[in-house]
PDB file of C-alpha atoms in Angstrom:
ATOM      1  CA  MET A1311     113.980  76.827   9.134  1.00 49.00           C
ATOM      2  CA  ALA A1312     113.030  79.841  11.255  1.00 55.00           C
ATOM      3  CA  ARG A1313     114.188  83.257  10.111  1.00 66.00           C
ATOM      4  CA  LEU A1314     116.559  84.787  12.643  1.00 69.00           C
ATOM      5  CA  PRO A1315     117.959  88.318  12.753  1.00 82.00           C
ATOM      6  CA  SER A1316     121.348  88.513  11.028  1.00 86.00           C
ATOM      7  CA  ALA A1317     123.223  89.191  14.300  1.00 90.00           C
ATOM      8  CA  GLU A1318     121.649  86.138  15.935  1.00 93.00           C
ATOM      9  CA  ARG A1319     122.432  83.978  12.915  1.00 94.00           C
ATOM     10  CA  ARG A1320     126.072  85.161  12.983  1.00 95.00           C
ATOM     11  CA  ARG A1321     126.246  84.251  16.671  1.00 96.00           C
ATOM     12  CA  GLN A1322     124.798  80.799  15.921  1.00 96.00           C
ATOM     13  CA  LEU A1323     127.321  80.220  13.127  1.00 97.00           C
ATOM     14  CA  THR A1324     130.224  81.474  15.244  1.00 97.00           C
ATOM     15  CA  GLU A1325     129.357  79.097  18.087  1.00 97.00           C
ATOM     16  CA  ALA A1326     129.027  76.272  15.541  1.00 97.00           C
ATOM     17  CA  ALA A1327     132.447  77.189  14.137  1.00 97.00           C
ATOM     18  CA  ILE A1328     133.954  77.071  17.631  1.00 97.00           C
ATOM     19  CA  ARG A1329     132.557  73.572  18.192  1.00 97.00           C
ATOM     20  CA  ALA A1330     133.665  72.336  14.754  1.00 97.00           C
ATOM     21  CA  MET A1331     137.150  73.871  14.974  1.00 97.00           C
ATOM     22  CA  ALA A1332     137.703  72.593  18.507  1.00 95.00           C
ATOM     23  CA  ARG A1333     136.687  69.099  17.390  1.00 95.00           C
ATOM     24  CA  ASP A1334     138.252  68.904  13.909  1.00 95.00           C
ATOM     25  CA  GLY A1335     141.004  71.532  13.927  1.00 93.00           C
ATOM     26  CA  VAL A1336     141.071  74.858  12.113  1.00 93.00           C
ATOM     27  CA  PRO A1337     142.530  73.691   8.758  1.00 89.00           C
ATOM     28  CA  ARG A1338     140.006  70.840   8.425  1.00 93.00           C
ATOM     29  CA  THR A1339     136.985  72.963   9.292  1.00 95.00           C
ATOM     30  CA  THR A1340     135.206  74.161   6.165  1.00 94.00           C
ATOM     31  CA  THR A1341     132.380  76.601   5.650  1.00 94.00           C
ATOM     32  CA  ARG A1342     130.253  73.601   4.647  1.00 95.00           C
ATOM     33  CA  SER A1343     131.020  71.756   7.910  1.00 96.00           C
ATOM     34  CA  ILE A1344     130.250  74.891   9.947  1.00 96.00           C
ATOM     35  CA  ALA A1345     126.907  75.329   8.185  1.00 95.00           C
ATOM     36  CA  ALA A1346     126.100  71.663   8.836  1.00 96.00           C
ATOM     37  CA  GLU A1347     127.088  72.051  12.512  1.00 97.00           C
ATOM     38  CA  ALA A1348     124.737  75.041  12.781  1.00 96.00           C
ATOM     39  CA  GLY A1349     121.970  73.246  10.870  1.00 95.00           C
ATOM     40  CA  VAL A1350     121.734  75.904   8.147  1.00 95.00           C
ATOM     41  CA  SER A1351     122.372  76.013   4.418  1.00 94.00           C
ATOM     42  CA  LEU A1352     125.716  77.096   3.010  1.00 94.00           C
ATOM     43  CA  SER A1353     124.020  80.146   1.489  1.00 94.00           C
ATOM     44  CA  VAL A1354     123.082  81.316   5.005  1.00 94.00           C
ATOM     45  CA  PHE A1355     126.733  81.117   6.012  1.00 94.00           C
ATOM     46  CA  HIS A1356     127.811  83.219   3.020  1.00 93.00           C
ATOM     47  CA  TYR A1357     125.033  85.711   3.719  1.00 93.00           C
ATOM     48  CA  CYS A1358     126.355  86.224   7.274  1.00 95.00           C
ATOM     49  CA  PHE A1359     130.123  86.138   6.629  1.00 95.00           C
ATOM     50  CA  ASP A1360     131.941  87.597   3.635  1.00 92.00           C
ATOM     51  CA  SER A1361     135.126  85.598   4.251  1.00 89.00           C
ATOM     52  CA  LYS A1362     136.841  83.021   6.424  1.00 85.00           C
ATOM     53  CA  GLN A1363     138.909  85.885   7.878  1.00 89.00           C
ATOM     54  CA  GLU A1364     135.741  87.566   9.113  1.00 93.00           C
ATOM     55  CA  LEU A1365     134.566  84.287  10.646  1.00 94.00           C
ATOM     56  CA  ILE A1366     137.893  83.677  12.428  1.00 93.00           C
ATOM     57  CA  GLU A1367     137.848  87.183  13.886  1.00 93.00           C
ATOM     58  CA  SER A1368     134.320  86.522  15.150  1.00 95.00           C
ATOM     59  CA  VAL A1369     135.468  83.208  16.673  1.00 96.00           C
ATOM     60  CA  ILE A1370     138.389  84.891  18.483  1.00 92.00           C
ATOM     61  CA  THR A1371     136.175  87.681  19.824  1.00 92.00           C
ATOM     62  CA  THR A1372     133.472  85.246  20.925  1.00 95.00           C
ATOM     63  CA  ILE A1373     135.814  82.882  22.766  1.00 93.00           C
ATOM     64  CA  THR A1374     137.364  85.838  24.589  1.00 92.00           C
ATOM     65  CA  GLY A1375     133.876  87.045  25.482  1.00 91.00           C
ATOM     66  CA  HIS A1376     133.002  83.643  26.968  1.00 90.00           C
ATOM     67  CA  TYR A1377     135.426  84.101  29.858  1.00 90.00           C
ATOM     68  CA  VAL A1378     135.631  87.902  30.096  1.00 89.00           C
ATOM     69  CA  THR A1379     132.021  88.101  31.257  1.00 90.00           C
ATOM     70  CA  LEU A1380     132.780  85.629  34.062  1.00 90.00           C
ATOM     71  CA  VAL A1381     135.896  87.548  35.122  1.00 91.00           C
ATOM     72  CA  GLN A1382     134.037  90.871  35.099  1.00 89.00           C
ATOM     73  CA  GLU A1383     131.352  89.438  37.373  1.00 90.00           C
ATOM     74  CA  ALA A1384     133.983  87.929  39.700  1.00 91.00           C
ATOM     75  CA  LEU A1385     135.828  91.247  40.050  1.00 86.00           C
ATOM     76  CA  ARG A1386     133.270  92.765  42.404  1.00 87.00           C
ATOM     77  CA  PRO A1387     135.077  94.361  45.340  1.00 88.00           C
ATOM     78  CA  ARG A1388     135.862  92.062  48.250  1.00 90.00           C
ATOM     79  CA  ALA A1389     137.404  92.695  51.669  1.00 89.00           C
ATOM     80  CA  THR A1390     140.922  93.096  50.250  1.00 89.00           C
ATOM     81  CA  LEU A1391     142.497  93.852  46.904  1.00 89.00           C
ATOM     82  CA  GLU A1392     144.190  90.435  46.957  1.00 91.00           C
ATOM     83  CA  GLU A1393     140.848  88.647  47.420  1.00 93.00           C
ATOM     84  CA  THR A1394     139.315  90.627  44.562  1.00 92.00           C
ATOM     85  CA  VAL A1395     142.201  89.961  42.164  1.00 92.00           C
ATOM     86  CA  ARG A1396     142.298  86.292  43.179  1.00 94.00           C
ATOM     87  CA  ALA A1397     138.575  85.951  42.438  1.00 94.00           C
ATOM     88  CA  GLY A1398     139.124  87.304  38.920  1.00 92.00           C
ATOM     89  CA  PHE A1399     141.957  84.860  38.243  1.00 93.00           C
ATOM     90  CA  GLN A1400     139.918  82.015  39.734  1.00 94.00           C
ATOM     91  CA  ALA A1401     137.014  82.770  37.385  1.00 94.00           C
ATOM     92  CA  TYR A1402     139.392  82.643  34.417  1.00 94.00           C
ATOM     93  CA  TRP A1403     141.032  79.451  35.649  1.00 94.00           C
ATOM     94  CA  ASP A1404     137.644  77.795  36.192  1.00 94.00           C
ATOM     95  CA  HIS A1405     136.797  78.573  32.563  1.00 94.00           C
ATOM     96  CA  VAL A1406     140.095  77.081  31.349  1.00 94.00           C
ATOM     97  CA  ARG A1407     139.421  73.869  33.291  1.00 93.00           C
ATOM     98  CA  ALA A1408     135.808  73.649  32.095  1.00 94.00           C
ATOM     99  CA  HIS A1409     136.588  74.488  28.443  1.00 94.00           C
ATOM    100  CA  PRO A1410     140.163  73.441  27.633  1.00 95.00           C
ATOM    101  CA  ASP A1411     139.139  72.787  24.016  1.00 95.00           C
ATOM    102  CA  GLU A1412     138.211  76.459  23.519  1.00 94.00           C
ATOM    103  CA  HIS A1413     141.496  77.659  24.973  1.00 95.00           C
ATOM    104  CA  MET A1414     143.451  75.148  22.894  1.00 96.00           C
ATOM    105  CA  LEU A1415     141.609  76.467  19.862  1.00 96.00           C
ATOM    106  CA  THR A1416     142.852  80.008  20.544  1.00 95.00           C
ATOM    107  CA  TYR A1417     146.459  78.818  20.158  1.00 96.00           C
ATOM    108  CA  GLU A1418     145.594  76.910  17.014  1.00 96.00           C
ATOM    109  CA  LEU A1419     143.918  80.013  15.577  1.00 95.00           C
ATOM    110  CA  THR A1420     147.054  82.056  16.300  1.00 95.00           C
ATOM    111  CA  GLN A1421     149.308  79.558  14.522  1.00 95.00           C
ATOM    112  CA  TYR A1422     146.886  79.213  11.626  1.00 93.00           C
ATOM    113  CA  ALA A1423     146.673  82.987  11.146  1.00 92.00           C
ATOM    114  CA  LEU A1424     150.454  83.425  11.319  1.00 94.00           C
ATOM    115  CA  ARG A1425     151.043  80.705   8.719  1.00 93.00           C
ATOM    116  CA  GLN A1426     148.229  81.629   6.340  1.00 90.00           C
ATOM    117  CA  PRO A1427     149.199  84.449   3.937  1.00 92.00           C
ATOM    118  CA  GLY A1428     146.846  87.398   4.374  1.00 91.00           C
ATOM    119  CA  PHE A1429     145.616  86.230   7.800  1.00 91.00           C
ATOM    120  CA  GLU A1430     148.566  87.527   9.868  1.00 93.00           C
ATOM    121  CA  HIS A1431     146.617  90.576  11.028  1.00 93.00           C
ATOM    122  CA  LEU A1432     144.118  88.260  12.771  1.00 92.00           C
ATOM    123  CA  ALA A1433     146.821  86.927  15.092  1.00 93.00           C
ATOM    124  CA  ARG A1434     147.871  90.500  15.851  1.00 94.00           C
ATOM    125  CA  ARG A1435     144.246  91.478  16.447  1.00 92.00           C
ATOM    126  CA  GLN A1436     143.793  88.473  18.742  1.00 93.00           C
ATOM    127  CA  TYR A1437     146.607  89.579  21.034  1.00 94.00           C
ATOM    128  CA  GLU A1438     145.588  93.236  20.863  1.00 94.00           C
ATOM    129  CA  LEU A1439     142.135  92.100  21.995  1.00 92.00           C
ATOM    130  CA  TYR A1440     143.661  90.305  24.990  1.00 93.00           C
ATOM    131  CA  ALA A1441     145.519  93.474  26.049  1.00 94.00           C
ATOM    132  CA  GLU A1442     142.415  95.639  25.489  1.00 93.00           C
ATOM    133  CA  THR A1443     140.362  93.217  27.565  1.00 92.00           C
ATOM    134  CA  TYR A1444     142.799  93.427  30.464  1.00 93.00           C
ATOM    135  CA  GLY A1445     142.853  97.200  30.084  1.00 94.00           C
ATOM    136  CA  ASP A1446     139.064  97.255  30.488  1.00 93.00           C
ATOM    137  CA  LEU A1447     139.264  94.962  33.541  1.00 90.00           C
ATOM    138  CA  ILE A1448     141.934  97.196  35.103  1.00 92.00           C
ATOM    139  CA  ASP A1449     139.702 100.242  34.488  1.00 92.00           C
ATOM    140  CA  GLN A1450     136.753  98.407  36.040  1.00 88.00           C
ATOM    141  CA  LEU A1451     138.772  97.513  39.129  1.00 87.00           C
ATOM    142  CA  GLY A1452     140.197 101.027  39.347  1.00 87.00           C
ATOM    143  CA  ARG A1453     136.726 102.569  39.345  1.00 88.00           C
ATOM    144  CA  THR A1454     135.205 100.177  41.876  1.00 87.00           C
ATOM    145  CA  MET A1455     138.154 100.063  44.291  1.00 88.00           C
ATOM    146  CA  GLY A1456     139.917 103.384  43.725  1.00 86.00           C
ATOM    147  CA  LEU A1457     143.248 101.866  42.717  1.00 86.00           C
ATOM    148  CA  ARG A1458     146.532 103.539  41.869  1.00 88.00           C
ATOM    149  CA  LEU A1459     148.836 101.679  39.519  1.00 92.00           C
ATOM    150  CA  ARG A1460     152.589 101.525  40.071  1.00 92.00           C
ATOM    151  CA  VAL A1461     153.099 100.825  36.348  1.00 94.00           C
ATOM    152  CA  PRO A1462     151.295 102.357  33.349  1.00 94.00           C
ATOM    153  CA  ALA A1463     147.928 100.689  32.679  1.00 93.00           C
ATOM    154  CA  PRO A1464     148.848  99.576  29.100  1.00 95.00           C
ATOM    155  CA  VAL A1465     152.022  97.916  30.422  1.00 96.00           C
ATOM    156  CA  LEU A1466     150.096  96.106  33.166  1.00 95.00           C
ATOM    157  CA  ALA A1467     147.419  95.031  30.660  1.00 95.00           C
ATOM    158  CA  ARG A1468     149.996  93.533  28.288  1.00 96.00           C
ATOM    159  CA  TYR A1469     151.820  91.903  31.175  1.00 95.00           C
ATOM    160  CA  LEU A1470     148.604  90.255  32.406  1.00 93.00           C
ATOM    161  CA  ALA A1471     147.773  89.093  28.883  1.00 94.00           C
ATOM    162  CA  ALA A1472     151.239  87.568  28.425  1.00 95.00           C
ATOM    163  CA  MET A1473     151.227  85.972  31.871  1.00 93.00           C
ATOM    164  CA  THR A1474     147.799  84.330  31.565  1.00 94.00           C
ATOM    165  CA  ASP A1475     148.611  83.253  28.010  1.00 95.00           C
ATOM    166  CA  GLY A1476     151.726  81.451  29.259  1.00 93.00           C
ATOM    167  CA  LEU A1477     149.971  79.921  32.260  1.00 92.00           C
ATOM    168  CA  THR A1478     147.120  78.673  30.095  1.00 95.00           C
ATOM    169  CA  LEU A1479     149.420  77.037  27.574  1.00 95.00           C
ATOM    170  CA  ASN A1480     151.439  75.533  30.432  1.00 92.00           C
ATOM    171  CA  TYR A1481     148.270  73.936  31.838  1.00 93.00           C
ATOM    172  CA  LEU A1482     147.090  72.686  28.441  1.00 95.00           C
ATOM    173  CA  VAL A1483     150.453  70.997  27.894  1.00 95.00           C
ATOM    174  CA  LEU A1484     151.169  69.673  31.397  1.00 93.00           C
ATOM    175  CA  GLY A1485     147.640  69.330  32.811  1.00 90.00           C
ATOM    176  CA  ASP A1486     148.897  69.946  36.343  1.00 85.00           C
ATOM    177  CA  GLU A1487     145.790  71.126  38.192  1.00 86.00           C
ATOM    178  CA  ALA A1488     147.348  70.612  41.615  1.00 86.00           C
ATOM    179  CA  ALA A1489     149.942  73.329  40.982  1.00 87.00           C
ATOM    180  CA  TRP A1490     147.411  75.988  40.042  1.00 86.00           C
ATOM    181  CA  ASN A1491     146.325  77.131  43.499  1.00 85.00           C
ATOM    182  CA  ASP A1492     149.891  77.979  44.446  1.00 90.00           C
ATOM    183  CA  ILE A1493     150.506  79.576  41.057  1.00 91.00           C
ATOM    184  CA  LEU A1494     147.373  81.728  41.313  1.00 90.00           C
ATOM    185  CA  ASP A1495     148.298  82.779  44.850  1.00 92.00           C
ATOM    186  CA  THR A1496     151.771  83.792  43.652  1.00 94.00           C
ATOM    187  CA  VAL A1497     150.408  85.704  40.661  1.00 92.00           C
ATOM    188  CA  THR A1498     147.810  87.427  42.845  1.00 92.00           C
ATOM    189  CA  ALA A1499     150.438  88.581  45.322  1.00 93.00           C
ATOM    190  CA  HIS A1500     152.621  89.854  42.505  1.00 92.00           C
ATOM    191  CA  ILE A1501     149.803  91.775  40.777  1.00 91.00           C
ATOM    192  CA  ALA A1502     148.663  93.254  44.095  1.00 88.00           C
ATOM    193  CA  GLY A1503     152.217  94.526  44.541  1.00 89.00           C
ATOM    194  CA  LEU A1504     151.889  96.483  41.289  1.00 90.00           C
ATOM    195  CA  VAL A1505     148.694  98.167  42.472  1.00 86.00           C
ATOM    196  CA  SER A1506     147.774 100.094  45.611  1.00 75.00           C
ATOM    197  CA  GLU A1507     144.454 101.226  47.009  1.00 67.00           C
ATOM    198  CA  SER A1508     143.861 104.964  47.358  1.00 61.00           C
TER     199      SER A1508
END
């Protein structure tokens, strides 16, 4: 087995954990099954992660990173603010459609953390991360397009996190792809109404 830098090995194990948890569920995924999924020994897992809490936090951060990068790239300025915002939502939506198992896993991780004594802070951290991520995207858009917000940035960030969280769960439950174009258009128009260009 090739020796990899610790950061790369952690990334490998985190991606293996995402696959295993998405397939088998969080409670049934063990450190042994994650190591097997990654093709490494159990001792390598314990060298990289001190606890299951640390692993779950890495999984949450990594899944969020999977789609944030796509949204950041999509948020390059377009002819209008509405087109730019719509492109960001479309990039997120495309990720949800392509990787529903990952998004379903985020909800399972939340429930697991809330029900597992000593893990509650991970659920809180997960949702703080969502708001922070939207805050960064709002800052990015503000810098590139010179935007003025009609509501405080932290309020808008939490609103966007709550709204996309609800829309994602709605899709995972109902699976209604046909409704999403109209929903995204409505959300885009609403968000554009909370922001103005300088």
